Short mmCIF file of C-alpha atoms in Angstrom, two decimals:
data_model
loop_
_atom_site.label_atom_id
_atom_site.label_comp_id
_atom_site.label_asym_id
_atom_site.label_seq_id
_atom_site.Cartn_x
_atom_site.Cartn_y
_atom_site.Cartn_z
CA MET X 1 0.00 0.00 0.00
CA ILE X 2 1.10 3.57 -0.59
CA ILE X 3 0.31 6.71 1.37
CA ARG X 4 -1.47 9.39 -0.62
CA LYS X 5 -2.40 12.97 0.21
CA GLU X 6 -4.95 13.69 2.95
CA HIS X 7 -3.42 10.84 4.99
CA LYS X 8 -5.19 8.36 2.75
CA VAL X 9 -3.71 4.97 1.91
CA ILE X 10 -4.82 2.91 -1.04
CA GLY X 11 -4.01 -0.60 -2.21
CA THR X 12 -1.24 -0.89 -4.81
CA ARG X 13 -3.44 -2.86 -7.22
CA LYS X 14 -6.09 -0.14 -7.14
CA LEU X 15 -3.40 2.52 -7.48
CA HIS X 16 -2.07 0.74 -10.58
CA ASP X 17 -5.53 0.82 -12.15
CA MET X 18 -6.02 4.48 -11.27
CA LEU X 19 -2.62 5.38 -12.81
CA GLN X 20 -3.34 3.65 -16.13
CA PRO X 21 -4.63 6.77 -17.96
CA PHE X 22 -1.62 8.80 -16.80
CA MET X 23 0.88 6.09 -17.79
CA MET X 24 -0.73 5.58 -21.22
CA GLU X 25 -0.69 9.32 -21.86
CA HIS X 26 3.03 9.51 -21.03
CA GLY X 27 4.07 6.25 -22.68
CA ILE X 28 4.97 4.56 -19.39
CA LYS X 29 4.82 0.76 -19.34
CA MET X 30 4.72 -0.65 -15.82
CA GLY X 31 2.98 -3.78 -14.55
CA ARG X 32 1.65 -4.29 -11.04
CA ASP X 33 4.72 -6.25 -9.91
CA ALA X 34 7.02 -3.49 -11.09
CA LEU X 35 4.92 -0.91 -9.24
CA PHE X 36 5.12 -3.02 -6.07
CA ASP X 37 8.91 -3.19 -6.45
CA LEU X 38 9.16 0.56 -7.02
CA LEU X 39 7.11 1.35 -3.93
CA ALA X 40 9.04 -1.15 -1.83
CA ALA X 41 12.37 0.31 -2.96
CA ASN X 42 11.19 3.73 -1.81
CA ARG X 43 9.76 2.40 1.47
CA LEU X 44 6.22 3.38 0.56
CA LEU X 45 4.55 0.08 1.37
CA VAL X 46 2.64 0.02 4.64
CA LYS X 47 2.66 -3.10 6.78
CA LYS X 48 -0.66 -4.34 8.11
CA ARG X 49 -1.09 -4.19 11.85
CA LYS X 50 -1.98 -7.34 13.71
CA ARG X 51 -5.29 -7.42 15.53
CA LYS X 52 -4.82 -7.77 19.30
CA VAL X 53 -7.93 -6.39 20.95
CA GLN X 54 -10.98 -8.59 21.42
CA THR X 55 -14.16 -6.81 20.36
CA THR X 56 -16.63 -9.71 20.52
CA TYR X 57 -17.94 -11.18 23.75
CA SER X 58 -20.39 -13.94 22.84
CA ASN X 59 -20.31 -15.97 26.06
CA HIS X 60 -23.45 -14.39 27.45
CA TRP X 61 -26.99 -15.49 28.30
CA LEU X 62 -28.83 -13.30 25.79
CA ARG X 63 -30.61 -14.93 22.87
CA LYS X 64 -28.48 -15.66 19.82
CA TYR X 65 -29.93 -15.93 16.33
CA PRO X 66 -29.08 -18.37 13.50
CA ASN X 67 -27.10 -17.51 10.41
CA LEU X 68 -29.67 -16.71 7.71
CA ILE X 69 -27.29 -15.64 4.95
CA ARG X 70 -25.24 -18.72 4.08
CA ASP X 71 -24.77 -18.72 0.31
CA PHE X 72 -26.97 -15.61 0.06
CA ILE X 73 -25.89 -13.02 -2.50
CA PRO X 74 -27.83 -9.72 -2.45
CA LYS X 75 -29.10 -8.57 -5.82
CA THR X 76 -29.70 -4.94 -4.88
CA ILE X 77 -29.24 -2.48 -2.04
CA ASN X 78 -31.01 -2.75 1.32
CA GLN X 79 -31.35 -6.52 1.18
CA LEU X 80 -28.46 -7.23 3.52
CA TRP X 81 -26.70 -5.02 6.04
CA VAL X 82 -23.60 -6.41 7.72
CA SER X 83 -22.31 -4.97 10.98
CA ASP X 84 -19.22 -5.31 13.12
CA ILE X 85 -17.21 -3.54 15.82
CA THR X 86 -13.50 -2.91 15.61
CA TYR X 87 -10.98 -1.13 17.80
CA TRP X 88 -8.90 1.94 16.95
CA LYS X 89 -5.71 2.64 18.86
CA ILE X 90 -5.18 6.40 19.00
CA ALA X 91 -2.06 8.45 19.72
CA THR X 92 -2.54 8.36 23.50
CA GLY X 93 -2.34 4.56 23.49
CA GLU X 94 -6.02 4.27 24.37
CA HIS X 95 -8.52 2.29 22.33
CA LEU X 96 -11.71 3.61 20.81
CA TYR X 97 -14.37 1.35 19.33
CA ILE X 98 -15.99 1.77 15.93
CA SER X 99 -19.37 0.35 14.97
CA LEU X 100 -19.98 0.06 11.23
CA ILE X 101 -23.01 -1.01 9.22
CA THR X 102 -22.38 -1.71 5.53
CA ASP X 103 -24.76 -2.46 2.69
CA ALA X 104 -23.48 -5.79 1.39
CA TYR X 105 -24.49 -5.10 -2.22
CA SER X 106 -23.02 -1.64 -2.74
CA ARG X 107 -20.34 -1.86 -0.01
CA LYS X 108 -21.50 1.57 1.17
CA ILE X 109 -21.14 2.28 4.90
CA VAL X 110 -24.65 3.37 5.82
CA GLY X 111 -24.21 3.72 9.59
CA TYR X 112 -21.27 4.33 11.91
CA GLN X 113 -20.30 5.42 15.41
CA VAL X 114 -17.11 5.71 17.44
CA ALA X 115 -17.01 5.64 21.23
CA GLU X 116 -14.77 5.04 24.22
CA THR X 117 -16.60 1.82 25.17
CA MET X 118 -18.27 -1.09 23.40
CA GLU X 119 -21.63 -0.55 25.06
CA ALA X 120 -24.70 -1.43 23.03
CA ILE X 121 -25.89 2.17 22.87
CA GLN X 122 -23.03 3.02 20.49
CA SER X 123 -24.01 0.26 18.07
CA ILE X 124 -27.64 1.37 18.31
CA GLN X 125 -26.62 4.85 17.18
CA ALA X 126 -24.96 3.37 14.10
CA LEU X 127 -28.15 1.42 13.38
CA GLN X 128 -30.28 4.54 13.83
CA MET X 129 -28.07 6.34 11.30
CA ALA X 130 -28.51 3.50 8.79
CA LEU X 131 -32.28 3.60 9.24
CA ALA X 132 -32.34 7.38 8.87
CA ALA X 133 -30.43 7.04 5.59
CA LEU X 134 -33.48 5.35 4.11
CA GLY X 135 -34.93 8.84 3.97
CA GLY X 136 -38.19 8.07 5.70
CA ALA X 137 -39.03 5.26 3.28
CA ALA X 138 -40.41 2.04 4.66
CA VAL X 139 -37.79 -0.56 5.50
CA PRO X 140 -37.58 -3.11 2.65
CA LEU X 141 -39.42 -6.33 3.53
CA GLN X 142 -36.42 -8.50 2.64
CA LEU X 143 -33.82 -6.58 4.65
CA THR X 144 -31.62 -8.73 6.88
CA HIS X 145 -29.14 -7.46 9.47
CA HIS X 146 -26.15 -9.77 9.96
CA SER X 147 -23.55 -9.53 12.74
CA ASP X 148 -21.52 -11.64 15.14
CA ARG X 149 -23.00 -12.84 18.43
CA GLY X 150 -21.51 -10.06 20.50
CA ILE X 151 -23.50 -8.81 23.46
CA GLN X 152 -24.05 -5.46 21.74
CA TYR X 153 -26.02 -7.06 18.92
CA CYS X 154 -27.93 -9.41 21.23
CA SER X 155 -28.95 -6.65 23.63
CA GLY X 156 -32.68 -6.13 24.10
CA LYS X 157 -32.66 -2.56 22.77
CA TYR X 158 -30.71 -3.43 19.62
CA VAL X 159 -32.87 -6.45 18.85
CA LYS X 160 -36.05 -4.44 19.51
CA LEU X 161 -35.00 -1.70 17.10
CA LEU X 162 -34.45 -4.31 14.39
CA GLN X 163 -37.74 -6.05 15.10
CA ASP X 164 -39.70 -2.78 15.30
CA ASN X 165 -38.53 -2.03 11.77
CA GLY X 166 -39.28 -5.50 10.44
CA ILE X 167 -35.62 -6.37 9.87
CA LYS X 168 -34.62 -10.02 9.97
CA ILE X 169 -31.85 -10.89 12.42
CA SER X 170 -28.93 -13.07 11.37
CA MET X 171 -25.77 -13.89 13.32
CA THR X 172 -22.57 -15.86 12.91
CA GLU X 173 -22.54 -19.28 14.53
CA ASN X 174 -18.99 -20.57 14.86
CA GLY X 175 -16.67 -17.57 15.24
CA ASP X 176 -15.25 -17.95 11.72
CA PRO X 177 -14.48 -14.46 10.28
CA LEU X 178 -15.67 -15.73 6.90
CA GLU X 179 -19.20 -15.80 8.31
CA ASN X 180 -19.08 -12.00 8.32
CA ALA X 181 -16.39 -11.46 5.71
CA ILE X 182 -17.67 -8.22 4.16
CA ALA X 183 -17.94 -6.47 7.52
CA GLU X 184 -14.46 -7.69 8.51
CA ARG X 185 -13.05 -6.46 5.21
CA VAL X 186 -14.61 -3.01 5.51
CA ASN X 187 -13.26 -2.71 9.07
CA GLY X 188 -9.76 -3.38 7.79
CA ILE X 189 -10.04 -0.90 4.92
CA ILE X 190 -11.24 1.95 7.12
CA LYS X 191 -8.46 1.42 9.68
CA GLU X 192 -5.52 0.47 7.45
CA GLU X 193 -6.15 2.81 4.52
CA TYR X 194 -7.46 5.81 6.45
CA LEU X 195 -7.50 5.99 10.25
CA ASN X 196 -4.19 4.44 11.27
CA HIS X 197 -2.28 7.24 9.56
CA ASP X 198 -3.88 10.13 11.42
CA GLN X 199 -2.75 11.62 14.72
CA THR X 200 -5.87 11.42 16.86
CA ASP X 201 -5.73 12.26 20.55
CA ASN X 202 -9.32 12.27 21.78
CA LEU X 203 -12.89 11.29 21.01
CA PRO X 204 -14.03 14.58 19.41
CA GLU X 205 -11.07 14.44 16.99
CA ALA X 206 -11.79 10.77 16.35
CA LYS X 207 -15.38 11.51 15.40
CA LYS X 208 -14.21 14.07 12.84
CA GLN X 209 -11.57 11.72 11.42
CA LEU X 210 -14.01 8.82 11.14
CA HIS X 211 -16.58 11.02 9.39
CA LYS X 212 -13.93 12.18 6.92
CA ALA X 213 -12.61 8.65 6.35
CA ILE X 214 -16.02 7.20 5.62
CA GLY X 215 -16.81 10.08 3.28
CA LEU X 216 -13.64 9.32 1.30
CA TYR X 217 -14.32 5.59 1.32
CA ASN X 218 -17.93 5.95 0.14
CA LYS X 219 -17.31 8.64 -2.47
CA ASP X 220 -13.73 8.17 -3.61
CA ARG X 221 -12.50 4.61 -3.31
CA PRO X 222 -12.83 2.24 -6.31
CA ASN X 223 -13.91 -1.20 -5.11
CA MET X 224 -12.80 -4.34 -6.98
CA SER X 225 -15.82 -6.31 -5.80
CA ILE X 226 -18.25 -3.88 -7.46
CA SER X 227 -16.53 -3.45 -10.82
CA LYS X 228 -14.21 -0.71 -9.58
CA LEU X 229 -17.09 1.66 -8.85
CA ASN X 230 -17.18 3.62 -5.62
CA PRO X 231 -19.87 2.57 -3.12
CA ASN X 232 -21.85 5.81 -3.35
CA LYS X 233 -22.17 5.61 -7.13
CA LEU X 234 -23.46 2.03 -7.13
CA HIS X 235 -25.73 2.63 -4.14
CA ASN X 236 -27.28 5.77 -5.61
CA ASN X 237 -27.73 4.18 -9.04
CA GLN X 238 -29.56 1.25 -7.49
CA LYS X 239 -31.66 3.58 -5.36
CA THR X 240 -32.71 5.55 -8.45
CA ASN X 241 -33.54 2.37 -10.38
CA THR X 242 -35.61 1.07 -7.49
CA GLN X 243 -37.59 4.30 -7.24
CA ARG X 244 -38.45 4.08 -10.96
CA LEU X 245 -39.99 0.64 -10.57
#
């Protein structure tokens, strides 16, 4: 990965694709491997940080729900939201906790929150943001919310908010990250490509940085899994098409 302006980091493969018009215009021939070598020689590759903080506590008495999305592939937006919590180590050495909700079809982050604790209320605020993003429209009948079995997602208030809006509840069953792979992937992108390269000392600063990072991710970042579109473009196109039906 290479650091870009605005403290943004982007994958080398995506950078290679984004540089293609410039290289063609200037007669530069360089494959991905050569670009990797060039960045490595100039010490511009960023090492991934190992995860050390546990953010899921599933050994609790609250009701856990089955995994409803095995082999399910959403065909449009607002069919499947995936959620997860990750930690963020700031400059003071303290950890903050980020709750993200992502639309699995468009990869757009539709709800988020950062807090000093992992209490359920923080995750509820991310869910409220996602619901508000529907713009007052009725929640789609086929919408499923998928998460791990952490106590935040099993809490009575979180479950009630989902049920009150007619959202199906799905959870991982065996602790395998692949059961919530999209959410895990988005967590990693937000931290490794954006947040870990900012000097953040406190919660108010963290809120501003997270808001900025998610704005860049949603509006600016080409995503390989959605034909190199950015999440906002695909999400908005699907929203417009749905409204025309």
